[in-house]
Tab-separated table of C-alpha atoms in Angstrom:
chain	number	residue	atom	x	y	z
A	1	MET	CA	109.814	75.729	-158.051
A	2	ASN	CA	108.171	78.759	-159.737
A	3	HIS	CA	107.197	81.652	-157.572
A	4	PHE	CA	104.569	84.207	-158.414
A	5	THR	CA	106.560	87.384	-158.380
A	6	LEU	CA	105.430	90.952	-157.906
A	7	ARG	CA	106.039	91.491	-161.595
A	8	ASP	CA	103.739	88.629	-162.498
A	9	PHE	CA	101.153	90.036	-160.161
A	10	ALA	CA	101.349	93.501	-161.772
A	11	ILE	CA	101.014	92.084	-165.286
A	12	THR	CA	97.988	90.010	-164.325
A	13	VAL	CA	96.211	92.874	-162.583
A	14	GLY	CA	97.028	95.245	-165.395
A	15	SER	CA	95.639	92.847	-167.982
A	16	LEU	CA	92.448	92.395	-166.022
A	17	VAL	CA	92.022	96.159	-165.742
A	18	ILE	CA	92.515	96.645	-169.465
A	19	ILE	CA	90.023	93.878	-170.323
A	20	THR	CA	87.491	95.276	-167.887
A	21	VAL	CA	87.790	98.778	-169.316
A	22	ALA	CA	87.472	97.449	-172.877
A	23	ILE	CA	84.290	95.552	-172.015
A	24	ALA	CA	82.835	98.591	-170.267
A	25	VAL	CA	83.534	100.815	-173.247
A	26	THR	CA	81.971	98.443	-175.786
A	27	GLN	CA	78.905	97.832	-173.622
A	28	HIS	CA	78.240	101.533	-173.149
A	29	ARG	CA	75.960	102.884	-175.846
A	30	THR	CA	73.476	105.641	-176.444
A	31	LEU	CA	69.741	104.893	-176.526
A	32	PRO	CA	68.769	103.138	-179.780
A	33	PHE	CA	65.930	105.624	-180.136
A	34	THR	CA	68.316	108.539	-180.580
A	35	LEU	CA	68.003	109.946	-184.021
A	36	LEU	CA	70.501	111.949	-185.942
A	37	ALA	CA	68.926	114.463	-188.247
A	38	VAL	CA	70.118	113.953	-191.738
A	39	SER	CA	71.407	117.488	-191.837
A	40	GLN	CA	73.218	117.187	-188.487
A	41	ALA	CA	74.704	113.705	-188.606
A	42	PRO	CA	78.111	113.261	-190.110
A	43	PRO	CA	78.039	110.716	-192.906
A	44	VAL	CA	78.877	107.251	-191.726
A	45	SER	CA	82.295	106.478	-193.139
A	46	VAL	CA	82.666	103.029	-194.512
A	47	PRO	CA	86.159	101.595	-194.514
A	48	SER	CA	86.672	99.926	-197.848
A	49	THR	CA	87.857	96.763	-196.241
A	50	HIS	CA	84.478	96.151	-194.579
A	51	VAL	CA	81.603	94.177	-196.072
A	52	THR	CA	78.640	96.194	-197.312
A	53	THR	CA	75.376	94.354	-197.336
A	54	THR	CA	72.165	95.565	-198.937
A	55	LEU	CA	69.640	93.953	-196.712
A	56	SER	CA	66.283	94.840	-198.154
A	57	ASP	CA	64.178	96.865	-200.531
A	58	VAL	CA	60.516	97.519	-199.965
A	59	HIS	CA	58.464	98.664	-202.913
A	60	ALA	CA	55.732	101.233	-202.644
A	61	PRO	CA	52.336	99.545	-203.160
A	62	ASP	CA	52.015	100.980	-206.663
A	63	GLY	CA	55.498	99.790	-207.573
A	64	THR	CA	56.895	103.199	-208.551
A	65	ARG	CA	59.311	103.829	-205.655
A	66	LYS	CA	61.346	101.846	-203.191
A	67	LEU	CA	62.740	102.089	-199.688
A	68	THR	CA	66.217	100.647	-199.317
A	69	MET	CA	68.344	99.822	-196.309
A	70	LYS	CA	72.072	99.139	-196.386
A	71	ARG	CA	73.896	97.724	-193.403
A	72	VAL	CA	77.657	98.021	-193.101
A	73	THR	CA	79.511	95.941	-190.555
A	74	LEU	CA	81.879	98.277	-188.746
A	75	THR	CA	83.169	96.026	-185.999
A	76	ALA	CA	82.216	92.747	-184.452
A	77	THR	CA	79.811	94.629	-182.218
A	78	GLU	CA	78.445	97.471	-184.330
A	79	SER	CA	76.865	98.053	-187.704
A	80	ALA	CA	75.985	101.188	-189.601
A	81	TYR	CA	72.603	101.557	-191.278
A	82	VAL	CA	71.615	103.890	-194.090
A	83	VAL	CA	67.971	104.162	-195.173
A	84	THR	CA	67.062	105.781	-198.499
A	85	THR	CA	64.132	106.244	-200.848
A	86	SER	CA	64.366	106.342	-204.610
A	87	ASP	CA	62.496	105.686	-207.803
A	88	ILE	CA	62.031	101.998	-208.518
A	89	SER	CA	64.980	102.223	-210.910
A	90	GLY	CA	67.200	103.563	-208.139
A	91	ALA	CA	67.279	107.098	-209.510
A	92	ASN	CA	66.532	110.192	-207.420
A	93	ARG	CA	67.881	108.696	-204.224
A	94	THR	CA	67.242	110.536	-200.930
A	95	VAL	CA	68.885	109.643	-197.631
A	96	LEU	CA	66.304	109.508	-194.832
A	97	TYR	CA	68.186	108.116	-191.884
A	98	GLN	CA	71.660	107.030	-190.796
A	99	THR	CA	72.613	105.383	-187.550
A	100	VAL	CA	75.050	103.034	-185.866
A	101	LEU	CA	73.572	100.241	-183.810
A	102	PRO	CA	75.037	97.495	-181.637
A	103	VAL	CA	74.594	93.913	-182.778
A	104	SER	CA	71.902	93.415	-180.172
A	105	ASP	CA	69.718	95.819	-182.151
A	106	ASP	CA	68.227	95.485	-185.614
A	107	LEU	CA	66.699	97.950	-188.056
A	108	ILE	CA	63.859	96.509	-190.097
A	109	LEU	CA	62.003	97.732	-193.164
A	110	PRO	CA	58.458	96.367	-192.717
A	111	PRO	CA	56.693	95.104	-195.861
A	112	ASN	CA	54.024	97.781	-195.373
A	113	SER	CA	56.501	100.619	-194.794
A	114	TRP	CA	55.008	102.951	-197.363
A	115	SER	CA	51.830	104.888	-196.746
A	116	PRO	CA	49.373	104.170	-199.580
A	117	ASP	CA	49.929	107.639	-201.046
A	118	ASN	CA	53.733	107.178	-200.895
A	119	LYS	CA	54.026	110.217	-198.622
A	120	PHE	CA	55.406	108.472	-195.502
A	121	VAL	CA	57.554	105.481	-194.690
A	122	PHE	CA	58.157	103.858	-191.327
A	123	VAL	CA	60.992	101.716	-190.004
A	124	LYS	CA	61.274	99.571	-186.890
A	125	ILE	CA	64.258	99.191	-184.586
A	126	THR	CA	64.249	96.248	-182.228
A	127	SER	CA	66.460	96.158	-179.167
A	128	PRO	CA	66.507	94.539	-175.735
A	129	GLN	CA	64.820	97.735	-174.499
A	130	GLY	CA	61.848	97.208	-176.821
A	131	LEU	CA	60.456	98.338	-180.148
A	132	SER	CA	61.104	101.732	-181.696
A	133	VAL	CA	59.000	102.966	-184.614
A	134	GLN	CA	60.036	106.006	-186.634
A	135	VAL	CA	58.073	107.643	-189.452
A	136	PHE	CA	59.758	109.759	-192.116
A	137	GLN	CA	58.500	111.813	-194.999
A	138	SER	CA	59.539	109.846	-198.056
A	139	ASN	CA	60.966	112.946	-199.741
A	140	GLY	CA	63.427	113.392	-196.870
A	141	GLU	CA	61.980	116.689	-195.700
A	142	ALA	CA	61.509	117.475	-192.028
A	143	PHE	CA	58.047	117.612	-190.494
A	144	GLY	CA	56.372	120.880	-189.586
A	145	ASP	CA	57.992	120.911	-186.151
A	146	GLY	CA	61.414	120.704	-187.748
A	147	GLN	CA	62.002	117.138	-186.698
A	148	PRO	CA	63.260	114.647	-189.280
A	149	ALA	CA	60.980	111.911	-187.987
A	150	VAL	CA	57.991	111.187	-185.806
A	151	ASP	CA	58.938	108.883	-182.941
A	152	VAL	CA	55.710	106.883	-182.680
A	153	SER	CA	57.001	104.683	-179.876
A	154	GLN	CA	57.929	107.642	-177.687
A	155	ILE	CA	54.506	109.221	-178.161
A	156	PHE	CA	52.947	105.810	-177.434
A	157	HIS	CA	54.746	105.524	-174.101
A	158	GLU	CA	53.670	109.064	-173.180
A	159	LYS	CA	50.011	108.733	-174.144
A	160	LEU	CA	49.352	105.059	-173.382
A	161	PRO	CA	51.466	104.322	-170.320
A	162	ASP	CA	49.272	101.414	-169.211
A	163	VAL	CA	49.801	99.253	-172.284
A	164	ALA	CA	52.853	97.971	-174.098
A	165	LEU	CA	53.687	98.405	-177.763
A	166	ARG	CA	53.466	95.053	-179.523
A	167	ASP	CA	53.828	95.925	-183.188
A	168	VAL	CA	53.033	98.422	-185.925
A	169	THR	CA	51.899	96.535	-189.000
A	170	GLY	CA	51.099	99.090	-191.671
A	171	TRP	CA	48.841	101.876	-192.840
A	172	ASP	CA	45.071	101.573	-192.504
A	173	ASP	CA	44.779	104.718	-194.604
A	174	PRO	CA	47.189	107.398	-195.858
A	175	SER	CA	47.739	108.829	-192.380
A	176	LEU	CA	46.717	106.110	-189.908
A	177	LEU	CA	49.248	103.571	-188.670
A	178	HIS	CA	47.897	100.282	-187.334
A	179	VAL	CA	49.276	99.736	-183.824
A	180	MET	CA	49.015	96.495	-181.853
A	181	THR	CA	49.484	96.308	-178.108
A	182	TYR	CA	49.817	94.139	-175.068
A	183	ALA	CA	47.537	94.793	-172.140
A	184	ALA	CA	48.882	95.331	-168.637
A	185	ASP	CA	48.520	91.606	-167.913
A	186	LYS	CA	50.611	90.781	-171.021
A	187	SER	CA	47.581	89.484	-172.933
A	188	ILE	CA	46.827	90.743	-176.430
A	189	GLY	CA	45.487	94.266	-176.039
A	190	PHE	CA	43.358	96.502	-178.207
A	191	SER	CA	44.584	97.744	-181.553
A	192	TYR	CA	44.895	101.469	-182.199
A	193	TRP	CA	45.323	103.888	-185.026
A	194	PHE	CA	48.142	106.370	-184.700
A	195	ASP	CA	47.011	109.545	-186.435
A	196	MET	CA	49.979	111.205	-188.117
A	197	TRP	CA	48.318	114.618	-188.187
A	198	GLY	CA	46.946	114.724	-184.645
A	199	ARG	CA	49.824	112.696	-183.167
A	200	ASN	CA	47.318	110.740	-181.109
A	201	PHE	CA	46.062	107.196	-180.695
A	202	ILE	CA	42.529	106.059	-181.482
A	203	GLU	CA	41.325	102.784	-180.009
A	204	LEU	CA	39.830	100.457	-182.601
A	205	ALA	CA	36.615	98.525	-182.276
A	206	HIS	CA	36.954	94.779	-182.184
A	207	ARG	CA	35.508	92.717	-185.017
B	1	MET	CA	-41.877	70.660	-210.711
B	2	LYS	CA	-38.306	69.726	-210.627
B	3	GLN	CA	-36.363	71.643	-208.099
B	4	LYS	CA	-33.038	72.939	-209.175
B	5	LYS	CA	-30.367	71.056	-207.368
B	6	ARG	CA	-28.238	73.452	-205.483
B	7	THR	CA	-24.527	72.737	-205.853
B	8	LYS	CA	-22.866	72.590	-202.588
B	9	ARG	CA	-20.224	75.297	-202.171
B	10	THR	CA	-17.241	74.736	-200.028
B	11	HIS	CA	-16.664	77.747	-197.873
B	12	ILE	CA	-13.092	78.326	-196.840
B	13	PRO	CA	-12.920	80.314	-193.694
B	14	TRP	CA	-11.208	83.679	-194.153
B	15	ILE	CA	-8.876	82.910	-191.322
B	16	LEU	CA	-7.609	79.829	-193.155
B	17	VAL	CA	-7.067	81.887	-196.287
B	18	ALA	CA	-5.099	84.448	-194.333
B	19	PHE	CA	-3.079	81.685	-192.697
B	20	LEU	CA	-2.231	80.011	-195.995
B	21	LEU	CA	-1.324	83.303	-197.618
B	22	THR	CA	0.934	84.288	-194.753
B	23	GLY	CA	2.585	80.896	-194.837
B	24	PHE	CA	3.166	81.213	-198.572
B	25	ILE	CA	4.781	84.632	-198.136
B	26	ILE	CA	7.016	83.315	-195.356
B	27	VAL	CA	8.165	80.404	-197.520
B	28	VAL	CA	8.935	82.687	-200.455
B	29	VAL	CA	10.896	85.125	-198.292
B	30	ALA	CA	12.776	82.262	-196.616
B	31	LEU	CA	13.688	80.761	-199.982
B	32	TYR	CA	14.896	84.154	-201.207
B	33	MET	CA	17.002	84.657	-198.078
B	34	LEU	CA	18.382	81.139	-198.368
B	35	LEU	CA	19.443	81.694	-201.942
B	36	PHE	CA	21.160	85.028	-201.346
B	37	ARG	CA	22.446	84.890	-197.767
B	38	VAL	CA	26.118	84.234	-197.145
B	39	ASP	CA	27.160	82.689	-193.792
B	40	GLY	CA	24.031	84.067	-192.233
B	41	THR	CA	25.060	87.671	-192.623
B	42	ALA	CA	24.780	90.500	-195.136
B	43	TYR	CA	24.800	89.160	-198.648
B	44	CYS	CA	26.746	91.859	-200.480
B	45	ALA	CA	30.449	92.494	-199.839
B	46	ASN	CA	30.151	96.133	-200.892
B	47	SER	CA	26.852	96.790	-199.217
B	48	ILE	CA	25.861	99.832	-201.318
B	49	SER	CA	27.419	99.302	-204.738
B	50	CYS	CA	27.294	95.474	-204.804
B	51	VAL	CA	27.974	94.535	-208.442
B	52	ASN	CA	26.359	97.591	-209.994
B	53	ASP	CA	29.399	98.825	-211.895
B	54	LEU	CA	30.419	96.239	-214.462
B	55	THR	CA	31.596	98.691	-217.101
B	56	GLY	CA	35.250	98.263	-216.192
B	57	SER	CA	35.746	101.868	-217.274
B	58	PHE	CA	37.935	104.477	-215.656
B	59	GLN	CA	35.917	107.302	-214.121
B	60	PRO	CA	37.916	110.535	-214.279
B	61	GLY	CA	37.430	113.373	-211.855
B	62	LYS	CA	35.912	111.275	-209.062
B	63	THR	CA	36.926	111.704	-205.445
B	64	SER	CA	37.210	108.587	-203.322
B	65	THR	CA	36.544	108.480	-199.597
B	66	PHE	CA	37.799	105.923	-197.120
B	67	MET	CA	37.066	106.117	-193.394
B	68	GLY	CA	36.318	109.795	-193.539
B	69	GLU	CA	39.370	110.747	-195.558
B	70	ARG	CA	39.709	111.646	-199.194
B	71	VAL	CA	41.929	109.200	-201.016
B	72	ALA	CA	43.624	109.958	-204.291
B	73	LEU	CA	44.126	107.314	-206.923
B	74	PRO	CA	47.877	106.953	-207.500
B	75	SER	CA	48.847	108.356	-210.875
B	76	SER	CA	50.363	105.006	-211.808
B	77	LEU	CA	46.846	103.506	-211.752
B	78	THR	CA	45.077	106.066	-213.948
B	79	ASN	CA	45.902	104.410	-217.238
B	80	LEU	CA	45.930	100.650	-216.850
B	81	GLN	CA	47.022	98.933	-220.020
B	82	LYS	CA	45.398	95.928	-221.624
B	83	SER	CA	46.957	92.550	-221.088
B	84	SER	CA	49.565	91.356	-223.516
B	85	ARG	CA	48.503	87.732	-223.046
B	86	VAL	CA	46.915	85.798	-225.845
B	87	LEU	CA	44.586	82.842	-225.830
B	88	GLY	CA	46.281	79.491	-225.759
B	89	GLU	CA	49.509	80.987	-224.441
B	90	THR	CA	49.675	78.333	-221.755
B	91	THR	CA	47.863	75.064	-221.219
B	92	ALA	CA	48.873	74.497	-217.588
B	93	VAL	CA	45.974	74.470	-215.166
B	94	LYS	CA	45.826	77.644	-213.101
B	95	HIS	CA	44.670	77.748	-209.499
B	96	ILE	CA	44.623	80.552	-206.954
B	97	TYR	CA	44.849	79.687	-203.259
B	98	VAL	CA	44.028	82.212	-200.565
B	99	ASP	CA	45.013	81.258	-197.022
B	100	LEU	CA	43.098	83.414	-194.554
B	101	SER	CA	45.154	82.146	-191.608
B	102	THR	CA	48.408	83.449	-193.062
B	103	GLN	CA	46.805	86.202	-195.161
B	104	THR	CA	48.653	85.093	-198.270
B	105	LEU	CA	47.731	84.314	-201.855
B	106	THR	CA	49.587	81.757	-203.929
B	107	ALA	CA	48.918	81.281	-207.614
B	108	TYR	CA	49.829	77.977	-209.214
B	109	GLU	CA	50.356	77.106	-212.846
B	110	GLY	CA	50.268	73.322	-212.793
B	111	SER	CA	52.498	72.438	-209.866
B	112	ASN	CA	54.639	75.545	-210.177
B	113	VAL	CA	54.160	78.653	-208.084
B	114	ALA	CA	53.541	81.511	-210.463
B	115	MET	CA	53.388	84.165	-207.749
B	116	SER	CA	52.801	84.572	-204.032
B	117	PHE	CA	52.175	87.679	-201.951
B	118	PRO	CA	50.346	88.962	-198.864
B	119	ILE	CA	46.681	89.944	-199.012
B	120	ALA	CA	44.179	91.577	-196.682
B	121	SER	CA	40.919	89.684	-196.232
B	122	GLY	CA	37.715	90.469	-194.345
B	123	ARG	CA	37.968	92.335	-191.050
B	124	TRP	CA	34.485	93.914	-190.867
B	125	HIS	CA	32.808	90.963	-192.618
B	126	PRO	CA	34.217	87.471	-193.147
B	127	THR	CA	35.646	86.464	-196.471
B	128	PRO	CA	33.826	83.298	-197.578
B	129	THR	CA	35.752	80.043	-197.778
B	130	GLY	CA	35.456	77.292	-200.361
B	131	ASP	CA	36.081	76.756	-204.047
B	132	PHE	CA	35.041	79.534	-206.404
B	133	HIS	CA	35.413	80.543	-210.004
B	134	ILE	CA	36.139	83.980	-211.392
B	135	TRP	CA	33.112	85.066	-213.403
B	136	ILE	CA	34.152	88.536	-214.521
B	137	LYS	CA	37.280	90.663	-214.665
B	138	LEU	CA	37.059	94.456	-214.532
B	139	ARG	CA	39.927	96.796	-215.172
B	140	TYR	CA	38.246	99.377	-212.947
B	141	THR	CA	35.125	99.353	-210.818
B	142	HIS	CA	33.325	101.378	-208.191
B	143	MET	CA	32.898	100.079	-204.651
B	144	GLU	CA	30.792	101.682	-201.949
B	145	GLY	CA	29.740	100.328	-198.586
B	146	GLY	CA	30.375	100.302	-194.871
B	147	ASP	CA	28.624	102.456	-192.294
B	148	GLN	CA	28.979	106.171	-191.571
B	149	ALA	CA	27.865	105.540	-187.987
B	150	ASP	CA	30.884	103.427	-187.081
B	151	GLY	CA	33.301	105.203	-189.370
B	152	THR	CA	33.722	102.325	-191.819
B	153	TYR	CA	31.987	103.998	-194.759
B	154	TYR	CA	33.871	104.011	-198.023
B	155	ASN	CA	33.171	105.215	-201.546
B	156	LEU	CA	35.996	104.131	-203.802
B	157	TYR	CA	36.194	104.891	-207.490
B	158	ASN	CA	38.469	103.234	-210.001
B	159	VAL	CA	39.229	100.210	-207.889
B	160	PRO	CA	41.794	98.450	-210.081
B	161	TYR	CA	42.036	94.856	-211.239
B	162	THR	CA	38.804	93.418	-209.838
B	163	MET	CA	37.978	89.725	-210.306
B	164	PHE	CA	34.566	88.774	-208.915
B	165	PHE	CA	34.158	85.136	-207.900
B	166	TYR	CA	31.230	82.892	-207.008
B	167	ASN	CA	30.029	79.375	-206.256
B	168	ASP	CA	26.746	77.655	-205.485
B	169	GLN	CA	26.640	79.097	-201.967
B	170	VAL	CA	28.043	82.528	-202.743
B	171	PRO	CA	26.202	83.922	-205.753
B	172	LYS	CA	27.555	86.467	-208.204
B	173	SER	CA	25.254	89.060	-206.703
B	174	ALA	CA	27.100	88.824	-203.376
B	175	GLY	CA	29.957	90.722	-204.999
B	176	PHE	CA	33.011	89.092	-203.414
B	177	SER	CA	36.191	89.657	-205.338
B	178	LEU	CA	39.942	89.776	-205.533
B	179	HIS	CA	41.001	93.333	-206.288
B	180	GLY	CA	43.706	95.944	-205.980
B	181	ALA	CA	43.487	98.286	-203.002
B	182	TYR	CA	45.140	101.699	-203.196
B	183	TRP	CA	43.644	103.199	-199.998
B	184	HIS	CA	45.570	101.242	-197.395
B	185	ASN	CA	48.867	99.406	-197.035
B	186	ASN	CA	48.362	96.880	-194.286
B	187	PHE	CA	48.587	93.695	-196.293
B	188	GLY	CA	49.124	90.507	-194.392
B	189	HIS	CA	46.378	91.588	-191.972
B	190	PRO	CA	42.583	91.535	-192.278
B	191	MET	CA	41.309	94.897	-193.493
B	192	SER	CA	38.296	94.538	-195.797
B	193	HIS	CA	34.543	94.092	-195.753
B	194	GLY	CA	34.909	90.596	-197.188
B	195	CYS	CA	36.852	90.976	-200.409
B	196	VAL	CA	40.462	89.921	-200.847
B	197	ASN	CA	42.508	93.122	-201.044
B	198	ILE	CA	45.793	92.990	-202.939
B	199	ARG	CA	48.617	95.488	-203.396
B	200	PRO	CA	48.040	97.182	-206.770
B	201	GLU	CA	51.429	96.068	-208.073
B	202	ASP	CA	50.592	92.426	-207.251
B	203	ALA	CA	46.960	92.752	-208.314
B	204	GLY	CA	48.018	93.816	-211.794
B	205	LYS	CA	50.212	90.765	-212.229
B	206	LEU	CA	47.478	88.443	-210.962
B	207	PHE	CA	44.847	90.104	-213.151
B	208	ASP	CA	46.913	89.614	-216.288
B	209	TRP	CA	47.766	86.020	-215.320
B	210	ALA	CA	44.310	84.780	-214.283
B	211	ASP	CA	41.686	83.486	-216.718
B	212	PRO	CA	39.752	84.458	-218.688
B	213	VAL	CA	42.299	86.319	-220.767
B	214	THR	CA	41.405	89.969	-220.476
B	215	ALA	CA	40.368	91.396	-223.800
B	216	THR	CA	38.800	94.717	-222.864
B	217	THR	CA	37.869	96.655	-219.755
B	218	THR	CA	35.239	94.020	-218.925
B	219	THR	CA	35.778	90.328	-219.582
B	220	TYR	CA	33.224	87.655	-218.722
B	221	ALA	CA	34.149	84.044	-218.156
B	222	THR	CA	32.419	81.668	-220.551
B	223	ALA	CA	32.111	77.936	-220.955
B	224	ASP	CA	34.891	78.081	-223.536
B	225	HIS	CA	37.026	80.465	-221.492
B	226	PRO	CA	36.217	79.750	-217.856
B	227	GLY	CA	37.509	81.792	-214.956
B	228	THR	CA	40.404	80.569	-212.848
B	229	LEU	CA	39.547	78.427	-209.827
B	230	VAL	CA	39.992	80.226	-206.504
B	231	THR	CA	40.229	78.222	-203.278
B	232	ILE	CA	39.909	80.123	-200.014
B	233	THR	CA	40.733	78.335	-196.774
B	234	GLY	CA	41.723	78.993	-193.183
B	235	GLU	CA	40.608	81.232	-190.378
B	236	THR	CA	41.120	84.962	-190.300
B	237	PRO	CA	43.342	85.937	-187.351
B	238	ASP	CA	41.697	87.949	-184.607
B	239	GLU	CA	43.745	91.146	-184.486
């Protein structure tokens, strides 16, 4: 007859503790909205044994430039993203944004990323916490306040606390982002313009 | 002495004359409105410019305005080249389909898809549905319309790759067209005053592909070289 010894008990408990700690560590993550300035963030190192996947290119409307995103699988639970702009040929590449996201999150290049004058691009990050929308200057330069990007979603939550961000679809003009919302009762809400210069939201008239 | 026979004159009361005249004017006005109205609303897509600029020529030095902002023509659109296509290059039947529900355009050559891409149809005025033919292709044109009062006014020079279309219900004078749009980038969503807006990169490809083959800055469809059929269906999403 086998007896469960004190040694067996210690091994079992120890294993459970290790597994629990490992799960806790992998589940802990920073907010997906945290940005690393290009100048501050260390380059994301890509082990050569990992698969590099170019996920998407989005052309500027006039076809002269493109926005490119590369995703590198780091582990089973995390991927690194690098977003760049370049000429349509791939020359004159500029890194706009680098980040590491858990698999529950996704970085998307919308089809209407580019402002019609090619001055700005926006990306979307989806996560269980919601939608994050970041606007960059396509030349990689910081904005006047020294920030590398404008966090449209953060400003939205500050200025329109009674509605929820549904989507940002594109540029209604060179500096106006088209923003769609949910009302407080979860029905489709009004659409807004986000004014890049004034950093404010303008409610749109319905058709 | 014979008395001169007086011819009897029929006197029409003035009130009857006025009534008949008024009725005639009403009928004429109603016929005019019937011929030129589109879906019971304004009859010209670009309410100010309509189809006034058919030169197809580039206008240098002009400043465009869209919703209160100046808009610059991208440098890549300042020198559009003539098409390299020739007559008789292909015999497959060409057909353009615009689906307002999905905001997409698909161009067919026979049964093959030649190209497909998102568009932006009417937000401030509905894009008409039905079967149409392209009647003129313009390398550049001027479009002006909207309303200053509600902030929708626009005055856009050098609109690239314009193809006006028409049918029996939507006359040429109504000025609906497929054209490139360089002042916004929200394709896949309704944006226009009735026209079908297309990304300039896509509009250029469609312009070169569609009939009639473009010979100069302005090309009219003829009986020998008819314009490509355009079918517009669906319902614009309420966004």
